[in-house]
Coordinates of C-alpha atoms in Angstrom, one line a residue:
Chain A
X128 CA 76.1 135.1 39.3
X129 CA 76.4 131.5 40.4
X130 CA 79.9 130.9 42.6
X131 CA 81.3 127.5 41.6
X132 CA 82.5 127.4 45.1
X133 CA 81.1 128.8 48.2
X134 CA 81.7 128.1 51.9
X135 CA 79.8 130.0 54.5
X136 CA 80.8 129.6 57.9
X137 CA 83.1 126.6 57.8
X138 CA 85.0 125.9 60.8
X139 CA 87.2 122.9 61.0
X140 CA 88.0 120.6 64.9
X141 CA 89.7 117.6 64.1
X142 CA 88.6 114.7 66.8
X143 CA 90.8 115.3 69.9
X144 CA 90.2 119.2 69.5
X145 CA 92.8 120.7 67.0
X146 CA 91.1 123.2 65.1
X147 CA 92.2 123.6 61.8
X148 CA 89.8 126.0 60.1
X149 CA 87.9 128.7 61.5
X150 CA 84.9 130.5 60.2
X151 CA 85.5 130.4 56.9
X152 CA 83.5 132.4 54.1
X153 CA 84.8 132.0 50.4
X154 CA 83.2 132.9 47.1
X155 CA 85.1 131.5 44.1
X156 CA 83.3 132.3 40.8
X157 CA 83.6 130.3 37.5
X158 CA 87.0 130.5 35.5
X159 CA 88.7 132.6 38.7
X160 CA 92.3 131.1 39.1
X161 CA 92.7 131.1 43.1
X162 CA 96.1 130.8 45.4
X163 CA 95.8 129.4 48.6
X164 CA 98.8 130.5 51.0
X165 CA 99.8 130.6 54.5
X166 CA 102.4 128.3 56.5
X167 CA 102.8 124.8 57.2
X168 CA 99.5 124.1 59.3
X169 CA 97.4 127.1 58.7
X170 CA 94.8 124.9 57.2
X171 CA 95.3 124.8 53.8
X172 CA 94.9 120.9 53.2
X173 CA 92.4 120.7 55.2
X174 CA 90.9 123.8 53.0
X175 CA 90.8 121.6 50.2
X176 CA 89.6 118.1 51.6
X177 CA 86.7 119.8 52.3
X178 CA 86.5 120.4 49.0
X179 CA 86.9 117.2 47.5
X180 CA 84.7 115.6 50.5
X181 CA 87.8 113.8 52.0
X182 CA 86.9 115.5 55.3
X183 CA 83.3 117.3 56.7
X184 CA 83.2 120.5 57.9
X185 CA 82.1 120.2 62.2
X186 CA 80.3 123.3 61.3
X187 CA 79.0 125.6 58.4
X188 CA 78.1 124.7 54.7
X189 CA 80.1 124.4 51.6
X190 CA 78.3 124.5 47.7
X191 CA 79.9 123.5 44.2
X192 CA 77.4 124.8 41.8
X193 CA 74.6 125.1 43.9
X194 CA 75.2 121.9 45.8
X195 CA 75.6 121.5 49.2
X196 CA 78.1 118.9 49.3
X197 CA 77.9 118.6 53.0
X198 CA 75.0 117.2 52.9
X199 CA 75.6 114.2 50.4
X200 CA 75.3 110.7 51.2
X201 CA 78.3 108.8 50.9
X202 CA 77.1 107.0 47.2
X203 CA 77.0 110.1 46.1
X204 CA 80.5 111.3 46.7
X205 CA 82.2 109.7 44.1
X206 CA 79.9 111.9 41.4
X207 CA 81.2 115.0 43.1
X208 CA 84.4 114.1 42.8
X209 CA 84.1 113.5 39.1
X210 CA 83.8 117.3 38.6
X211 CA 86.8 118.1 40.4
X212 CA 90.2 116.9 39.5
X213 CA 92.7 116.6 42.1
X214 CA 96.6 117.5 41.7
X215 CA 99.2 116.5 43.9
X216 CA 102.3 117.4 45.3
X217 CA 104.0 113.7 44.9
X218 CA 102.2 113.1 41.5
X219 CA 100.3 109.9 42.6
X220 CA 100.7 108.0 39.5
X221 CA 100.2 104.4 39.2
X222 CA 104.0 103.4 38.8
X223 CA 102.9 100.0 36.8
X224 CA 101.0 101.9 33.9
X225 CA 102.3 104.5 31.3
X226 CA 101.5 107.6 31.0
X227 CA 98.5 106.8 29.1
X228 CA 97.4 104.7 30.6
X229 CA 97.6 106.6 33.5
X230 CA 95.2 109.0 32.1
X231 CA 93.0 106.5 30.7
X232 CA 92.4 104.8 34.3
X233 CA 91.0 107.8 35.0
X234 CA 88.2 107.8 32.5
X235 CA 88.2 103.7 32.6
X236 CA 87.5 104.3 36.5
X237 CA 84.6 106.5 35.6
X238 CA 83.1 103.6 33.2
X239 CA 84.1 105.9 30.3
X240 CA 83.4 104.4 26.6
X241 CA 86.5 102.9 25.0
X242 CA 86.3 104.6 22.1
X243 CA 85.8 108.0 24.1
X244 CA 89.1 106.9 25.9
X245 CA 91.1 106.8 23.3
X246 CA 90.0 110.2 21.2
X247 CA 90.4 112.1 24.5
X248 CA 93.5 110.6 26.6
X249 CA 96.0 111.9 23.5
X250 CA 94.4 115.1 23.2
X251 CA 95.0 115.7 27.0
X252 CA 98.3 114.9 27.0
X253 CA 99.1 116.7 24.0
X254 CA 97.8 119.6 25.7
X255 CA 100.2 119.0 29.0
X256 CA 102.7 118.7 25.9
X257 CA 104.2 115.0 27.1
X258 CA 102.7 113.5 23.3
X259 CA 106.8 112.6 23.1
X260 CA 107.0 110.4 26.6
X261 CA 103.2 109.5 26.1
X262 CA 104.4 105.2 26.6
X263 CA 106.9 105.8 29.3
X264 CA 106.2 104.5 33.1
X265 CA 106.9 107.3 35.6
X266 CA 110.2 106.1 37.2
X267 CA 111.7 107.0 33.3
X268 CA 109.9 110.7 33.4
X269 CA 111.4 114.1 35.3
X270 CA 109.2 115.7 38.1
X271 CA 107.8 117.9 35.9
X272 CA 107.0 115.7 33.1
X273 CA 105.1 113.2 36.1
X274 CA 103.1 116.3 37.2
X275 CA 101.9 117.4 34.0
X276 CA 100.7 113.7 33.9
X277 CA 99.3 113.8 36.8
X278 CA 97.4 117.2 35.8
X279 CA 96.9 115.2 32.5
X280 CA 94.8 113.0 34.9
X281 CA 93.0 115.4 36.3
X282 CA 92.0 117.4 33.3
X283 CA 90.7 114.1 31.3
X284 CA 87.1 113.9 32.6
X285 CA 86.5 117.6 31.9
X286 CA 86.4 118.6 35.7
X287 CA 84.9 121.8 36.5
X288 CA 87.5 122.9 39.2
X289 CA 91.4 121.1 39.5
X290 CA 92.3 121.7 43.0
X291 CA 96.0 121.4 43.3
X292 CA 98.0 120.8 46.3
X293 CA 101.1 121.6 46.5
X294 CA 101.8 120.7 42.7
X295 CA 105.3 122.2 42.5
X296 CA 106.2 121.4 45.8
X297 CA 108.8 118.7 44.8
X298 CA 110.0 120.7 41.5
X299 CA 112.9 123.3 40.7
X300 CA 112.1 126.2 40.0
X301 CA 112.3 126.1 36.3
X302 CA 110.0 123.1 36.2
X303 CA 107.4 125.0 38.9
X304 CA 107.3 127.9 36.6
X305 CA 106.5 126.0 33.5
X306 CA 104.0 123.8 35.6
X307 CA 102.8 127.4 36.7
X308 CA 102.4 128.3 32.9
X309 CA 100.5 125.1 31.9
X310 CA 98.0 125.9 34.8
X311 CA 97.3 129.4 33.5
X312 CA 96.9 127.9 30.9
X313 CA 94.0 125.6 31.5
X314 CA 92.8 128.3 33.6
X315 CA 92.4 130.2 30.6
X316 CA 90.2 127.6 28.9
X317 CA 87.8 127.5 31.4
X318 CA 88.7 125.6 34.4
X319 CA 88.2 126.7 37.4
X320 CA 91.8 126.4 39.5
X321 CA 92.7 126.2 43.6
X322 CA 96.4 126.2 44.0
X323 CA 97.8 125.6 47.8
X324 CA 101.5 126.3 47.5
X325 CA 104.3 127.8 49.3
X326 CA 106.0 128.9 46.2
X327 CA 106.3 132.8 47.0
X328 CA 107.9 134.3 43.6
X329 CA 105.6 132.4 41.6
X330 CA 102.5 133.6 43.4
X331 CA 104.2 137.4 43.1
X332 CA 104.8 136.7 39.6
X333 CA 101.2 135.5 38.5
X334 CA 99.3 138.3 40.0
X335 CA 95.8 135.9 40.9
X336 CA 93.8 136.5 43.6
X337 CA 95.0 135.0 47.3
X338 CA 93.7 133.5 49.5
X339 CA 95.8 133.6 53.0
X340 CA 94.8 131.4 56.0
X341 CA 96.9 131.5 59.1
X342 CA 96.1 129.4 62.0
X343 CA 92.9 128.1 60.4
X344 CA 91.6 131.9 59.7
X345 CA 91.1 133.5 56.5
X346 CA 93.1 136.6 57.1
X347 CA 93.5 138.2 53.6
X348 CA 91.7 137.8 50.1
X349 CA 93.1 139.8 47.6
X350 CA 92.8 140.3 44.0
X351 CA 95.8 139.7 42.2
X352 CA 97.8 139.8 45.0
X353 CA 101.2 138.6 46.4
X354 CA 102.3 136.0 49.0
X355 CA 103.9 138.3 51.8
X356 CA 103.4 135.3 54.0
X357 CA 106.8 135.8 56.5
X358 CA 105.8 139.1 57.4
Chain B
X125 CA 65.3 114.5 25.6
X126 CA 63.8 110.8 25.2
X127 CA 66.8 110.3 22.4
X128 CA 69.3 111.4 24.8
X129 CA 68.3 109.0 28.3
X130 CA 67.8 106.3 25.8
X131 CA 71.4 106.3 23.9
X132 CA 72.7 106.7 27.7
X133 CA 71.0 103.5 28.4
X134 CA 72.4 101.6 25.6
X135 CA 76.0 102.9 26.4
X136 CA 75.4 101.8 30.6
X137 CA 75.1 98.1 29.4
X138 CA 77.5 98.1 27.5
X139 CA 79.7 99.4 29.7
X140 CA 78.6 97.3 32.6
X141 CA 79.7 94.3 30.5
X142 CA 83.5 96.0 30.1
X143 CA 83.9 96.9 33.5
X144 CA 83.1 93.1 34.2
X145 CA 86.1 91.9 32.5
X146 CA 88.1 94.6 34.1
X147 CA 86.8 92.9 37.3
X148 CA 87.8 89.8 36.5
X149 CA 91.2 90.7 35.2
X150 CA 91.9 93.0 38.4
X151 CA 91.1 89.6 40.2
X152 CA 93.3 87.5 38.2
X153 CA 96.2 89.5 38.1
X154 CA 96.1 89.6 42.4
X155 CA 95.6 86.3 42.4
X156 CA 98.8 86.1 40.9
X157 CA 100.9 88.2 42.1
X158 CA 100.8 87.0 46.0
X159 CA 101.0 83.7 44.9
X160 CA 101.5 81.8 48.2
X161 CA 99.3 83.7 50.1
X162 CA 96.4 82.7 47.5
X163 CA 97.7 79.0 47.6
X164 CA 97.7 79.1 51.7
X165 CA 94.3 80.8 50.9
X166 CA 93.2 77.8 49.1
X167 CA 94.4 75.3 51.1
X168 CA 92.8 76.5 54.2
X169 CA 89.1 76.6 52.3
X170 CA 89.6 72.9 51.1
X171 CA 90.2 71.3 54.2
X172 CA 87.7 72.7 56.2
X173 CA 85.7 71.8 53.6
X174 CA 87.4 68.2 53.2
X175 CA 86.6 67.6 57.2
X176 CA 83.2 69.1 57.3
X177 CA 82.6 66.9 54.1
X178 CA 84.0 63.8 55.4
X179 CA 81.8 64.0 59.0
X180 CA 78.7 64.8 56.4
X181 CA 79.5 61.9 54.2
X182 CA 79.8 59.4 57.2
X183 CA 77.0 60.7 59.2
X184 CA 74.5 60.9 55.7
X185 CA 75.6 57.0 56.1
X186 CA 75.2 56.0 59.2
X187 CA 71.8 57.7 59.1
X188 CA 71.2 55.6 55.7
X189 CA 72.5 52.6 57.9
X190 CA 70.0 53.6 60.8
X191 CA 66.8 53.9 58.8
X192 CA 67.6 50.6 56.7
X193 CA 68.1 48.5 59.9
X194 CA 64.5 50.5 61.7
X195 CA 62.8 49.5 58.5
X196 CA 64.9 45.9 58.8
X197 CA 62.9 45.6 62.5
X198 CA 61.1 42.5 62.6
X199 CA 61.3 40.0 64.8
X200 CA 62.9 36.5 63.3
X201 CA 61.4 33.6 65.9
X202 CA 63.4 30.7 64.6
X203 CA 61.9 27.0 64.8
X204 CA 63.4 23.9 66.7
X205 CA 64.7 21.7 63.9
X206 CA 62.6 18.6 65.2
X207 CA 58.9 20.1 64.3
X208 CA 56.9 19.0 61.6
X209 CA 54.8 20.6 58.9
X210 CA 51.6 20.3 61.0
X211 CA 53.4 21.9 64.0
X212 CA 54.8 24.8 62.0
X213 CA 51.2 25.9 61.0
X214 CA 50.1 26.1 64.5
X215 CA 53.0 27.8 65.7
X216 CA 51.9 30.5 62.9
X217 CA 48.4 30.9 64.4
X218 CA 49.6 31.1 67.3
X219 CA 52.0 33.7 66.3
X220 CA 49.3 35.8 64.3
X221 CA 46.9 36.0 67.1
X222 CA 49.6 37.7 69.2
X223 CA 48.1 41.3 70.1
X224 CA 50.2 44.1 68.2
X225 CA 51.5 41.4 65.3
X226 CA 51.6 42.8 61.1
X227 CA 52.4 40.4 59.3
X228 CA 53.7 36.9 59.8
X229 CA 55.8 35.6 57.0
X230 CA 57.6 31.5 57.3
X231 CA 60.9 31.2 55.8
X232 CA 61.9 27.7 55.4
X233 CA 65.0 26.4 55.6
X234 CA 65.6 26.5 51.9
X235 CA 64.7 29.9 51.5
X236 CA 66.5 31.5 54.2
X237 CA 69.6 29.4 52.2
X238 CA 69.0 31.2 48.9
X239 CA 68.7 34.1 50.4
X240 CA 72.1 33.6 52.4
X241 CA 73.9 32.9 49.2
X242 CA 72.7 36.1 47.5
X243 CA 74.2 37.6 50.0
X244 CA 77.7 35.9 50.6
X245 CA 77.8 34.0 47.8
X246 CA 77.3 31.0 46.3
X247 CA 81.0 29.6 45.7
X248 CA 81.2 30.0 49.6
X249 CA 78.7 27.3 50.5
X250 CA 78.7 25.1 47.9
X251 CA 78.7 22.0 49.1
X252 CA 77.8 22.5 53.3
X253 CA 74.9 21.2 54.1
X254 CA 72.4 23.7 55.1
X255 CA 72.7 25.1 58.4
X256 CA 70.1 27.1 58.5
X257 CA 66.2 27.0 60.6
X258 CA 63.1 27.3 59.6
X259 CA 62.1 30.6 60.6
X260 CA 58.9 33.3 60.4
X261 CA 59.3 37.3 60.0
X262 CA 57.4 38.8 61.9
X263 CA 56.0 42.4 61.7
X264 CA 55.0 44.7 64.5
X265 CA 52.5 47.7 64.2
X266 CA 55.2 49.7 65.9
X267 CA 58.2 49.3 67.1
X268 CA 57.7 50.0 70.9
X269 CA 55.6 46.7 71.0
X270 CA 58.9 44.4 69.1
X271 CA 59.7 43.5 72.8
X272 CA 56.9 42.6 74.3
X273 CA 55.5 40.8 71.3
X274 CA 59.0 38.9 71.1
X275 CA 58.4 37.8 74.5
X276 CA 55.4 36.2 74.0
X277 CA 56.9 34.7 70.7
X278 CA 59.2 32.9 72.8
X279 CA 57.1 31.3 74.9
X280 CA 55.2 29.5 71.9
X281 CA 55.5 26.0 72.2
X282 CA 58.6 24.9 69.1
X283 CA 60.1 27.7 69.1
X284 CA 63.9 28.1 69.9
X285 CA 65.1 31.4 69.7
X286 CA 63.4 34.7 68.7
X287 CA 65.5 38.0 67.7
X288 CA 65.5 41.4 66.9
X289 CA 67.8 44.8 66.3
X290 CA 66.0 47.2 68.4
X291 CA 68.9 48.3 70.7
X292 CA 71.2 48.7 67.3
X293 CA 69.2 51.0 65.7
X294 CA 68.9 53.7 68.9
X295 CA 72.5 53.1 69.0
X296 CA 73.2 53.9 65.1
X297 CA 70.9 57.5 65.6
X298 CA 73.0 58.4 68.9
X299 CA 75.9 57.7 66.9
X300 CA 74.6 59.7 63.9
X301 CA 73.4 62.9 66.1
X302 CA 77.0 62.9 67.4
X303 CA 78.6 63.0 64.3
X304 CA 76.8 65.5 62.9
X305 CA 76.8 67.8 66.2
X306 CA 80.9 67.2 66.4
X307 CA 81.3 67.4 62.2
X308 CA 79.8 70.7 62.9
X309 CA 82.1 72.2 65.8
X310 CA 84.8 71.3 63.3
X311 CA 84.0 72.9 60.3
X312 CA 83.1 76.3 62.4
X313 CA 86.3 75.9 63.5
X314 CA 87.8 75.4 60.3
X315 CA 85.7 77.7 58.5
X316 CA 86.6 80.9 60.7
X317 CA 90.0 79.1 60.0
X318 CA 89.7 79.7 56.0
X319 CA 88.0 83.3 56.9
X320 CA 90.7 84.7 58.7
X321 CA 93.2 83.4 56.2
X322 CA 91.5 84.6 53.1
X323 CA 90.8 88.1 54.4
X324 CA 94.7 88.3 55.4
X325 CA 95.7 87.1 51.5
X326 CA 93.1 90.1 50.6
X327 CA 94.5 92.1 53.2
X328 CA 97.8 92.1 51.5
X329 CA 96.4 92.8 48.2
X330 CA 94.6 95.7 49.7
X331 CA 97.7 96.5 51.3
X332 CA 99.8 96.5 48.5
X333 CA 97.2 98.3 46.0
X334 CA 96.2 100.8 48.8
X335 CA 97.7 103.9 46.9
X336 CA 95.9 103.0 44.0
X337 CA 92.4 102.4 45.6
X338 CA 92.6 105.7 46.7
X339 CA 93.5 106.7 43.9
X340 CA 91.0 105.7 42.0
X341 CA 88.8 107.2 45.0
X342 CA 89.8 111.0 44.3
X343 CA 89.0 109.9 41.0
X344 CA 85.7 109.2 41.9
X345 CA 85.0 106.1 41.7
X346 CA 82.3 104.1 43.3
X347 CA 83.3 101.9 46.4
X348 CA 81.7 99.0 44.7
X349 CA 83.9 99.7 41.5
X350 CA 86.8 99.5 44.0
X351 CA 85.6 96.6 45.9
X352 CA 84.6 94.0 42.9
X353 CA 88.0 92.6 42.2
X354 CA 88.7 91.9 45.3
X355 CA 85.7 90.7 46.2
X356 CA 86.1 88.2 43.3
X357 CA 89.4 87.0 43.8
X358 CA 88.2 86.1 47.2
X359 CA 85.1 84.1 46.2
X360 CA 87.7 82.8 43.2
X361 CA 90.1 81.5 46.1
X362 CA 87.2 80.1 47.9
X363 CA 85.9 78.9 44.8
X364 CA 89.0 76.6 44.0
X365 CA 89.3 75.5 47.9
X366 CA 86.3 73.9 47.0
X367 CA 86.8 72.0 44.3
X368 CA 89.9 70.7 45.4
X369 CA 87.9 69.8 48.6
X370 CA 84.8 68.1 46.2
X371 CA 87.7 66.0 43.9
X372 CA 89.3 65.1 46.9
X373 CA 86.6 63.9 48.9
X374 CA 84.8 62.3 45.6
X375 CA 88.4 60.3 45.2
X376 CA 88.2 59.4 48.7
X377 CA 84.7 58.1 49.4
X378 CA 85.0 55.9 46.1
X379 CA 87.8 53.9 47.4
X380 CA 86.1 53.7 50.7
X381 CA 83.3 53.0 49.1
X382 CA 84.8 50.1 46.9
X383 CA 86.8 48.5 50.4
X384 CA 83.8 48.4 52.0
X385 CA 81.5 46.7 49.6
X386 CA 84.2 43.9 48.9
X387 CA 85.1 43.2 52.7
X388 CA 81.8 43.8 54.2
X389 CA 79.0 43.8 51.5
X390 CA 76.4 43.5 54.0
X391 CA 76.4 47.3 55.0
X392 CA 74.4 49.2 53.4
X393 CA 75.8 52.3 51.4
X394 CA 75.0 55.3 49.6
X395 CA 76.3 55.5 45.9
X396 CA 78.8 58.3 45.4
X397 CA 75.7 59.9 43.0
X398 CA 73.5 60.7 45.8
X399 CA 76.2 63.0 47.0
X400 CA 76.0 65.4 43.8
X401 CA 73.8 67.4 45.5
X402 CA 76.0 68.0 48.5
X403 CA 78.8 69.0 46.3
X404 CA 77.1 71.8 45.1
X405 CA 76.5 72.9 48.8
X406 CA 79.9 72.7 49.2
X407 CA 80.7 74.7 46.0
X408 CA 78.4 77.5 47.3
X409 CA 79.8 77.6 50.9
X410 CA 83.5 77.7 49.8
X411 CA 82.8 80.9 47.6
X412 CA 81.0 82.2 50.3
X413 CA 84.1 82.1 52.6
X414 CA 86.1 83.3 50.1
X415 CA 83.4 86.3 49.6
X416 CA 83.2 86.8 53.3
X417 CA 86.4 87.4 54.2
X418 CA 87.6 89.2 51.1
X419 CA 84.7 91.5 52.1
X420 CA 85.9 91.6 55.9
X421 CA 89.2 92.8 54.7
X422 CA 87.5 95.9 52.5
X423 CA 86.1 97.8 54.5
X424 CA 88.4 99.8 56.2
X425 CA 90.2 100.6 52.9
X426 CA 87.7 101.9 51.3
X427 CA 87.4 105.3 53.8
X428 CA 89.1 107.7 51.8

């Protein structure tokens, strides 16, 4: 079976010597829905640009589909990047644009067709449910309504794995569990999901597998696990 | 599979030719929006372009000047007033048999009249009686031998005063190489001027637009998607320096131009036409600022 993600060996030293990853070996296979936990500075931002090609690994070797992204030249980055959409814990939206055409910047960044823009950015968000606030600018939406947005964003080109950091981070915990919901529920079509949170019931609650990483090591991986971080 | 990578062909250009626009528009709108900074922007490109254009102008002149006088270098050997007809003609032999000697040509007094009014006048001189000697032109094989062949001029029986520009015209090229050389120091200077400006009014737009370049980075897009606009208003900002620098300096040389041929029509001057060319020099290094240091802003942005 092919692993949509795999890192073998992957340690972490950020110039001036603070390691941040150690040694990592990961599998993640197609359609798996994947928590990453630990504390504030275990490594799990770090974790994740790697993913994305933000940062290099100082040692070891990561694949998405077969591909060793740590060997791509820097032209080719941004076509990696188009298969993974990117979720974050303060939303990132473009505060000038609507929601729309928040969305649609994201195909219109990828030289997308205009008429492919405009059959697809209203699905999307119709599937994030925000149809009814589809013209409004950010500052007039909740926090949960800007991060299904911003997951709106991220699930427009049809990415093969959204990595999200953090996304309810900044949410209640009404919103986080409905955010929660939605991701399960793109997981369940098909997309390949990495959640970093801190969010301890909801991991309890979803029963995925978990990753833990504490002081840059991977200390647990465990199907359908719980967060049991302040242990 | 041949159906499929040719569609995908047909969709890239068109595509291309969107993402253009977008370009443009991006560029527009930041143009726009730091308003001053684009003016300040403009400003700086047009007078380094007014000053280097200005030293060109008057050295492209003087150089015009230079040549017209070397070409101009002949010796005049003018006649005492008391020889006759008879004398003149030997004087001439005498002249042409002079080692280094071209061409010998005898202006009378009449002629060398005519041709004074041409150039003054005629309303000036009506009525003066005329002045003027009888005179030859003489022509050298090269210029090095004008002095020594004047010499010997002199010394001819009749004649009472010989002349020529050699000193002037060394003195016009010194003139010329200076200007240049010094027209040159300036518009470095003012040109690293216009760069540093620019890439600060591109700096802010960077600055300002930051979260959305990266942004559009995790999105994946290219750097060169990122970098266009802003590469575009800069060569835009240069682009208008420019032509306020070409107008301005077009205004300014045809009013020069104009003084100078009504108070002292003997200089010779180049028509504003032969400039064209130059302006489109101009045009091309004022977009290049504006490219350069737009693009000297980018760069450390765009690692993300």
């Amino acid at each position: 079976m092919q692993h949509i993600i795999e890192m073998v060996g992957v340690s972490k030293i950020y110039p001036g010597g603070c390691v941040a990853l150690r040694d990592i070996n990961v599998k993640i296979e197609k359609g798996e829905f994947v928590f990453l936990v630990g504390p504030t500075g275990a490594g799990k931002s770090t974790f994740l640009k790697l993913l994305f090609r933000e940062e290099l690994p100082t040692r070891g070797q990561i694949f998405i589909n077969g591909k060793n992204i740590t060997r791509l030249k820097p032209k080719e980055v941004p076509y990696l990047r188009r298969r993974l959409g990117v979720v974050f814990q303060d939303f990132r939206l473009l505060p000038q644009k609507t929601v729309y055409e928040n969305v649609a910047f994201a195909m219109e960044v990828i030289e997308a067709s205009p008429r492919e823009i405009r059959r697809r950015v209203p699905k999307v968000i119709e599937m994030v449910g925000l149809s009814h606030k589809m013209n409004s600018r950010p500052h007039e939406l909740s926090g949960g309504e800007q991060q299904r947005a911003a997951l709106a964003r991220a699930l427009v080109n049809n990415p093969d794995v959204i990595i999200a950091d953090e996304p309810t981070g900044n949410l209640d915990p009404d919103t986080s569990w409905e955010i929660m919901k939605l991701l399960d529920e793109i997981n369940k079509k098909g997309t390949t999901l990495i959640v970093a949170t801190h969010a301890k019931e909801l991991v309890d609650a979803m029963k995925k597998r978990v990753l833990q990483l504490e002081d840059g090591r991977l200390v647990r991986d465990e199907e359908r696990g719980v967060y049991r971080c302040e242990t | 599979m041949d159906d499929w990578s040719e569609t995908k062909r047909e969709g890239f250009t068109a595509v291309k030719l969107r993402t253009i626009r977008y370009f443009f528009k991006e560029a527009f709108v930041n143009l726009f929006r730091n308003g001053w900074m684009s003016l300040a922007s403009i400003g700086a490109v047009a007078s380094a372009l007014i000053i280097f254009g200005s030293f060109l102008m008057i050295s492209i002149n003087f150089d015009y000047i230079a040549k017209n006088v070397e070409s101009q270098v002949e010796i005049t050997a003018y006649v005492e007033d008391s020889v006759d007809k008879l004398k003149i003609n030997q004087i001439e032999l005498g002249i042409k048999s002079i080692d280094g000697v071209k061409e010998v040509v005898f202006v009378s007094k009449e002629q060398a009249l005519e041709e004074f009014k041409k150039q003054v006048g005629e309303e000036l001189l009506e009525g003066i009686e005329n002045p003027l000697p009888n005179s030859f032109r003489v022509k050298v094989e090269t210029p090095q031998e004008v002095a020594g062949v004047a010499e010997r001029i002199q010394k001819i029986d009749g004649i009472e005063e010989v002349k020529y520009g050699k000193g002037v015209v060394e003195k016009l090229f010194k003139i010329t190489y200076w200007m240049r050389l010094v027209g040159l120091a300036v518009m470095a200077i003012f040109a690293a001027i216009s760069v540093f400006i620019i890439s600060n009014t591109i700096r802010i737009t960077v600055f300002s637009r930051r979260r959305e370049i990266s942004i559009m980075k995790y999105i994946g897009a290219t750097d060169w998607f990122v970098r266009w606009p802003f590469l575009i208003e800069g060569m835009m900002l240069g682009f208008t320096g420019s032509l306020i620098a070409i107008a301005l300096l077009a205004a300014g040389y045809s009013y020069l131009y104009d003084m100078v041929k009504l108070n002292v029509p003997m200089i010779p001057l180049l028509h504003l036409e032969e400039f064209y060319d130059y302006s489109l020099g101009l045009l091309l290094m004022g977009t290049f600022l504006g490219a350069f240091g737009s693009g000297f802003s980018m760069r450390r942005f765009l690692r993300v």
